[in-house]
Amino acid sequence: MSLIRALGKDLEARSNDSLRALFAARPDLISPPVPDFAALAARASSRVSVQRALERLNRPQMQVLESLHLCTNTDTGHSASAEGLHQLVRGASLPVIEQIMGTLQELALAHPAVPPHGTPPQAAGQHFYLPVGSLKDVVGIYPAGLGRSYTELVRLQPAFAQRVVQLVSELHRSGFAIHDATTPMEAALALQHWTSSPEALRDILANAPERTTALLARFRNWAMGAVPQAQRKASVTTEGADVGPVDWLLARGLLVPLDAAHVELPHSVGLALRGGAIINDFTLSPPVPELGRTTAALRRNAALSAISETLRLVSELLHAVRETPLATLRSGGVGVREMRRLSDLLRIDQDAAGRLLELCGLAGLIRLDVDSSSWVQPPQLEWLVLPRQEQWLWLVNAWLASERVPSMVGQPVNTVPGGPSRGASGITIAALSAGAQRPDAPVVRKRILEILHELTLEAEGPDGAVPVLDAAAVLERAEWSQPRMARRFSSLIRGVLAEAELLGLVGSGALSQLGSAFAEDDPDAALAILGEHLPAALNHVLLQADLTAVAPGYLAPALTEKLLVMADAEGRGPATIYRFSAASIKRALDEGYDAAGLLAFLREHSATAVPQPLEYLVEDTASRHGSLRVGQAASFIQSDDEAALRELLAGPKAAQLGLARLSPTVLTSSAPPRELAAVLKNLGLSPSVDGAEPAHLRRPAAAQESPRPVYTAPGIAPPAEEVEAQLDVLRQAGPAVGHHSGATDGEAATQLGLEALQRAIRLKQRINMNVVDNLGNASLEVVVPLSVSGGRVRVFDPAKDTERVLSVHRIIDIEAAEELRQ
């Protein structure tokens, strides 16, 4: 029976509560909705959906599922029971195996099946299971770390198939208890039988060279290894001190060469090394790492200090970008020269500047201007006027939801998973470039925060001490809780912890109260905690006689913004020094200040009197400023009638148009040409407009305020109303598709057809294939499918003794043409 059809029957027999739990655990099954149970089973069996489901399983669940996969054969329907798995998973009790199998069935990763042929009557009352058909494609070729069987290696490795008969013959002639063979498949079966038990393997290894046992121990958890010159041919009869363990194992077929540098430990050998069990390290308890301790006060102070410093640096960065936009490279991102300039302005190293720039980019505080190919600050940015705790919440929400990873900036391109290998070229990921994009970043960040929270609750002491959590401890727990995502965690864990420390979610190496609040999806609690403990921003500085202003703490963003206009920042941390100079005072004058306004501002925001040297500097610089005047004009009026121009200049419309006389026959206006012409027409005049209006003079559209980022935790259950609507559709759709082929459309029909094709390919089985030609005519053909990929299937036609390639979409129906030979 088709596995999809069997799963559909199992899903149909479930209660609504069981289906609700399934949809909560695997929300992708009803997104979009499915029309019936056949389509639901097809989607639950698809490779992508199964892969997502496996990413949520912990190590014990994965170990039991992989053991089920190794003990069953979905092509022949050979199932396995919890009692059978119990014998192969050491350290697990039978109730635990049954409980895990029940969980896997609830997740639609396994379904009930009939007992295999020849099952003893006393075992007929046990529950037998089969995994979903796509599991073999998802878990890979080495489930549970065990290699492939000798028969599969003979079929897939032509070089091994060519020498396996000779290898078995040499073993037989040398007195080993192995049957001689004349074909590669017979030789594979002989090797498989020869190494089928731990006792037999111990006898084989009795006379092995030194270090052979140590070498085989490296293959206990993984079947493939790197060995130089793996395809060298050693003789069984070769003895002596010169024979190394690799040559000895290769000569006896205990290692199979894959290519010139890699070998594989066959399944039966690996199973015998483990004492006949598939799993030897089963445990329901997660690993408990050894952690250091710090005080809650030290953790809080470190987190608050990091938040204040980050907000200060972001404010300075935005000011720097507004003053001088950041140019981009042709390949995208910000180049080294711009990053060096930015790091000098912020007084931090380039790596820190890159992370900070990425944080501003993902939060929408800077944007790419496509006209100038540079990064600029959006107009009327709301973030600048928010209280500090809301500024922080803006950054954290954006960071949690973003698919960009700031810590990847500056890393070599070839170290990024999935990135192109650049070897020794030295190319690194530029800030704000596409190289820092990781679609799985939100899921990994959220899971890391949850693991930090779990470890903190487990290790938090009664004396108020909190655990210090490093990357190794978090990775160890992540590998147990979600082993299928271990590689993703290992590539991002250190960067995520560094970014969390930058945002105050981690302080002094420990998860802060703010981080715990976000781990529990309670941002309001985090905002309340921060508002209670974050020191209030200061609104004054201390003016010094050496032309400096000392900030006695973190300043209000508005005060920092204005100080950066009239002075240059120096130093780092809360006690920033702002130095006044003739150039900085001139910069403030260019922004529209005058001497009186500058001195009034300084008196208002200084806790000390304005020093006389600073007052002299402001007045002296202002006295030399403005010898040349630059004004703004959007249009002009030219006429030979001087009297008409004088009348227009003195009229009531002059103030509205911003008219000014340049010469007796020329006036300028601050209004755009078309607006000026419209007003002149209303006055009864007949002006003509010379040329088109320049693009830079057109009035821009009203700037859209950038919305505050909102974070939604990934992987949440679908809304209750969607689940109920889906249940109504399923219950009204009628029974699932039965054993025999029937009218099945859409997603289910596609999956059923692919399932039948792949099964026939593995079994080398003939099928009846109903194919439509270009004219729409259907014809029934009997063929043997060889492979399917990319929407095409390669088949062998026994009647014509030829191979052909057909498009999958032209195949109407597939049916087995011959029964399996038992």
mmCIF file with all atom_site columns, N, CA and C in Angstrom, residues 230-251:
data_model
loop_
_atom_site.group_PDB
_atom_site.id
_atom_site.type_symbol
_atom_site.label_atom_id
_atom_site.label_alt_id
_atom_site.label_comp_id
_atom_site.label_asym_id
_atom_site.label_entity_id
_atom_site.label_seq_id
_atom_site.pdbx_PDB_ins_code
_atom_site.Cartn_x
_atom_site.Cartn_y
_atom_site.Cartn_z
_atom_site.occupancy
_atom_site.B_iso_or_equiv
_atom_site.pdbx_formal_charge
_atom_site.auth_seq_id
_atom_site.auth_comp_id
_atom_site.auth_asym_id
_atom_site.auth_atom_id
_atom_site.pdbx_PDB_model_num
ATOM 1  N N  . ALA A 1 230 ? 43.298 6.376   -0.513 1.00 0.00 ? 230 ALA A N  1
ATOM 2  C CA . ALA A 1 230 ? 42.325 5.395   -0.027 1.00 0.00 ? 230 ALA A CA 1
ATOM 3  C C  . ALA A 1 230 ? 42.121 4.251   -1.010 1.00 0.00 ? 230 ALA A C  1
ATOM 4  N N  . GLN A 1 231 ? 42.405 4.470   -2.271 1.00 0.00 ? 231 GLN A N  1
ATOM 5  C CA . GLN A 1 231 ? 42.146 3.433   -3.268 1.00 0.00 ? 231 GLN A CA 1
ATOM 6  C C  . GLN A 1 231 ? 43.368 2.551   -3.540 1.00 0.00 ? 231 GLN A C  1
ATOM 7  N N  . ARG A 1 232 ? 44.359 2.601   -2.646 1.00 0.00 ? 232 ARG A N  1
ATOM 8  C CA . ARG A 1 232 ? 45.506 1.708   -2.827 1.00 0.00 ? 232 ARG A CA 1
ATOM 9  C C  . ARG A 1 232 ? 45.067 0.265   -2.593 1.00 0.00 ? 232 ARG A C  1
ATOM 10 N N  . LYS A 1 233 ? 45.691 -0.639  -3.264 1.00 0.00 ? 233 LYS A N  1
ATOM 11 C CA . LYS A 1 233 ? 45.282 -2.050  -3.203 1.00 0.00 ? 233 LYS A CA 1
ATOM 12 C C  . LYS A 1 233 ? 46.321 -2.842  -2.407 1.00 0.00 ? 233 LYS A C  1
ATOM 13 N N  . ALA A 1 234 ? 45.893 -3.330  -1.263 1.00 0.00 ? 234 ALA A N  1
ATOM 14 C CA . ALA A 1 234 ? 46.763 -4.159  -0.422 1.00 0.00 ? 234 ALA A CA 1
ATOM 15 C C  . ALA A 1 234 ? 46.320 -5.608  -0.518 1.00 0.00 ? 234 ALA A C  1
ATOM 16 N N  . SER A 1 235 ? 47.234 -6.516  -0.306 1.00 0.00 ? 235 SER A N  1
ATOM 17 C CA . SER A 1 235 ? 46.932 -7.944  -0.394 1.00 0.00 ? 235 SER A CA 1
ATOM 18 C C  . SER A 1 235 ? 46.584 -8.484  0.985  1.00 0.00 ? 235 SER A C  1
ATOM 19 N N  . VAL A 1 236 ? 45.650 -9.449  0.997  1.00 0.00 ? 236 VAL A N  1
ATOM 20 C CA . VAL A 1 236 ? 45.265 -10.080 2.261  1.00 0.00 ? 236 VAL A CA 1
ATOM 21 C C  . VAL A 1 236 ? 46.441 -10.812 2.887  1.00 0.00 ? 236 VAL A C  1
ATOM 22 N N  . THR A 1 237 ? 47.299 -11.342 2.051  1.00 0.00 ? 237 THR A N  1
ATOM 23 C CA . THR A 1 237 ? 48.417 -12.158 2.558  1.00 0.00 ? 237 THR A CA 1
ATOM 24 C C  . THR A 1 237 ? 49.584 -11.310 3.012  1.00 0.00 ? 237 THR A C  1
ATOM 25 N N  . THR A 1 238 ? 49.539 -9.989  2.802  1.00 0.00 ? 238 THR A N  1
ATOM 26 C CA . THR A 1 238 ? 50.649 -9.129  3.208  1.00 0.00 ? 238 THR A CA 1
ATOM 27 C C  . THR A 1 238 ? 50.706 -9.053  4.724  1.00 0.00 ? 238 THR A C  1
ATOM 28 N N  . GLU A 1 239 ? 51.787 -9.413  5.306  1.00 0.00 ? 239 GLU A N  1
ATOM 29 C CA . GLU A 1 239 ? 51.949 -9.366  6.748  1.00 0.00 ? 239 GLU A CA 1
ATOM 30 C C  . GLU A 1 239 ? 53.256 -8.647  7.064  1.00 0.00 ? 239 GLU A C  1
ATOM 31 N N  . GLY A 1 240 ? 53.447 -8.344  8.332  1.00 0.00 ? 240 GLY A N  1
ATOM 32 C CA . GLY A 1 240 ? 54.689 -7.725  8.756  1.00 0.00 ? 240 GLY A CA 1
ATOM 33 C C  . GLY A 1 240 ? 54.469 -6.356  9.332  1.00 0.00 ? 240 GLY A C  1
ATOM 34 N N  . ALA A 1 241 ? 55.584 -5.777  9.823  1.00 0.00 ? 241 ALA A N  1
ATOM 35 C CA . ALA A 1 241 ? 55.495 -4.498  10.518 1.00 0.00 ? 241 ALA A CA 1
ATOM 36 C C  . ALA A 1 241 ? 55.158 -3.347  9.581  1.00 0.00 ? 241 ALA A C  1
ATOM 37 N N  . ASP A 1 242 ? 55.393 -3.540  8.271  1.00 0.00 ? 242 ASP A N  1
ATOM 38 C CA . ASP A 1 242 ? 55.166 -2.449  7.340  1.00 0.00 ? 242 ASP A CA 1
ATOM 39 C C  . ASP A 1 242 ? 53.683 -2.251  7.018  1.00 0.00 ? 242 ASP A C  1
ATOM 40 N N  . VAL A 1 243 ? 52.842 -3.202  7.387  1.00 0.00 ? 243 VAL A N  1
ATOM 41 C CA . VAL A 1 243 ? 51.424 -3.102  7.060  1.00 0.00 ? 243 VAL A CA 1
ATOM 42 C C  . VAL A 1 243 ? 50.739 -2.245  8.125  1.00 0.00 ? 243 VAL A C  1
ATOM 43 N N  . GLY A 1 244 ? 50.191 -1.115  7.690  1.00 0.00 ? 244 GLY A N  1
ATOM 44 C CA . GLY A 1 244 ? 49.486 -0.243  8.618  1.00 0.00 ? 244 GLY A CA 1
ATOM 45 C C  . GLY A 1 244 ? 48.045 -0.659  8.784  1.00 0.00 ? 244 GLY A C  1
ATOM 46 N N  . PRO A 1 245 ? 47.348 -0.071  9.763  1.00 0.00 ? 245 PRO A N  1
ATOM 47 C CA . PRO A 1 245 ? 45.951 -0.448  10.002 1.00 0.00 ? 245 PRO A CA 1
ATOM 48 C C  . PRO A 1 245 ? 45.037 -0.134  8.825  1.00 0.00 ? 245 PRO A C  1
ATOM 49 N N  . VAL A 1 246 ? 45.310 0.931   8.108  1.00 0.00 ? 246 VAL A N  1
ATOM 50 C CA . VAL A 1 246 ? 44.441 1.283   6.975  1.00 0.00 ? 246 VAL A CA 1
ATOM 51 C C  . VAL A 1 246 ? 44.562 0.242   5.878  1.00 0.00 ? 246 VAL A C  1
ATOM 52 N N  . ASP A 1 247 ? 45.809 -0.121  5.525  1.00 0.00 ? 247 ASP A N  1
ATOM 53 C CA . ASP A 1 247 ? 46.007 -1.144  4.492  1.00 0.00 ? 247 ASP A CA 1
ATOM 54 C C  . ASP A 1 247 ? 45.390 -2.473  4.912  1.00 0.00 ? 247 ASP A C  1
ATOM 55 N N  . TRP A 1 248 ? 45.537 -2.818  6.187  1.00 0.00 ? 248 TRP A N  1
ATOM 56 C CA . TRP A 1 248 ? 45.016 -4.088  6.686  1.00 0.00 ? 248 TRP A CA 1
ATOM 57 C C  . TRP A 1 248 ? 43.488 -4.116  6.573  1.00 0.00 ? 248 TRP A C  1
ATOM 58 N N  . LEU A 1 249 ? 42.826 -3.002  6.939  1.00 0.00 ? 249 LEU A N  1
ATOM 59 C CA . LEU A 1 249 ? 41.360 -2.950  6.875  1.00 0.00 ? 249 LEU A CA 1
ATOM 60 C C  . LEU A 1 249 ? 40.857 -2.905  5.430  1.00 0.00 ? 249 LEU A C  1
ATOM 61 N N  . LEU A 1 250 ? 41.565 -2.191  4.567  1.00 0.00 ? 250 LEU A N  1
ATOM 62 C CA . LEU A 1 250 ? 41.170 -2.138  3.163  1.00 0.00 ? 250 LEU A CA 1
ATOM 63 C C  . LEU A 1 250 ? 41.301 -3.508  2.503  1.00 0.00 ? 250 LEU A C  1
ATOM 64 N N  . ALA A 1 251 ? 42.341 -4.232  2.850  1.00 0.00 ? 251 ALA A N  1
ATOM 65 C CA . ALA A 1 251 ? 42.572 -5.542  2.240  1.00 0.00 ? 251 ALA A CA 1
ATOM 66 C C  . ALA A 1 251 ? 41.506 -6.550  2.636  1.00 0.00 ? 251 ALA A C  1
#
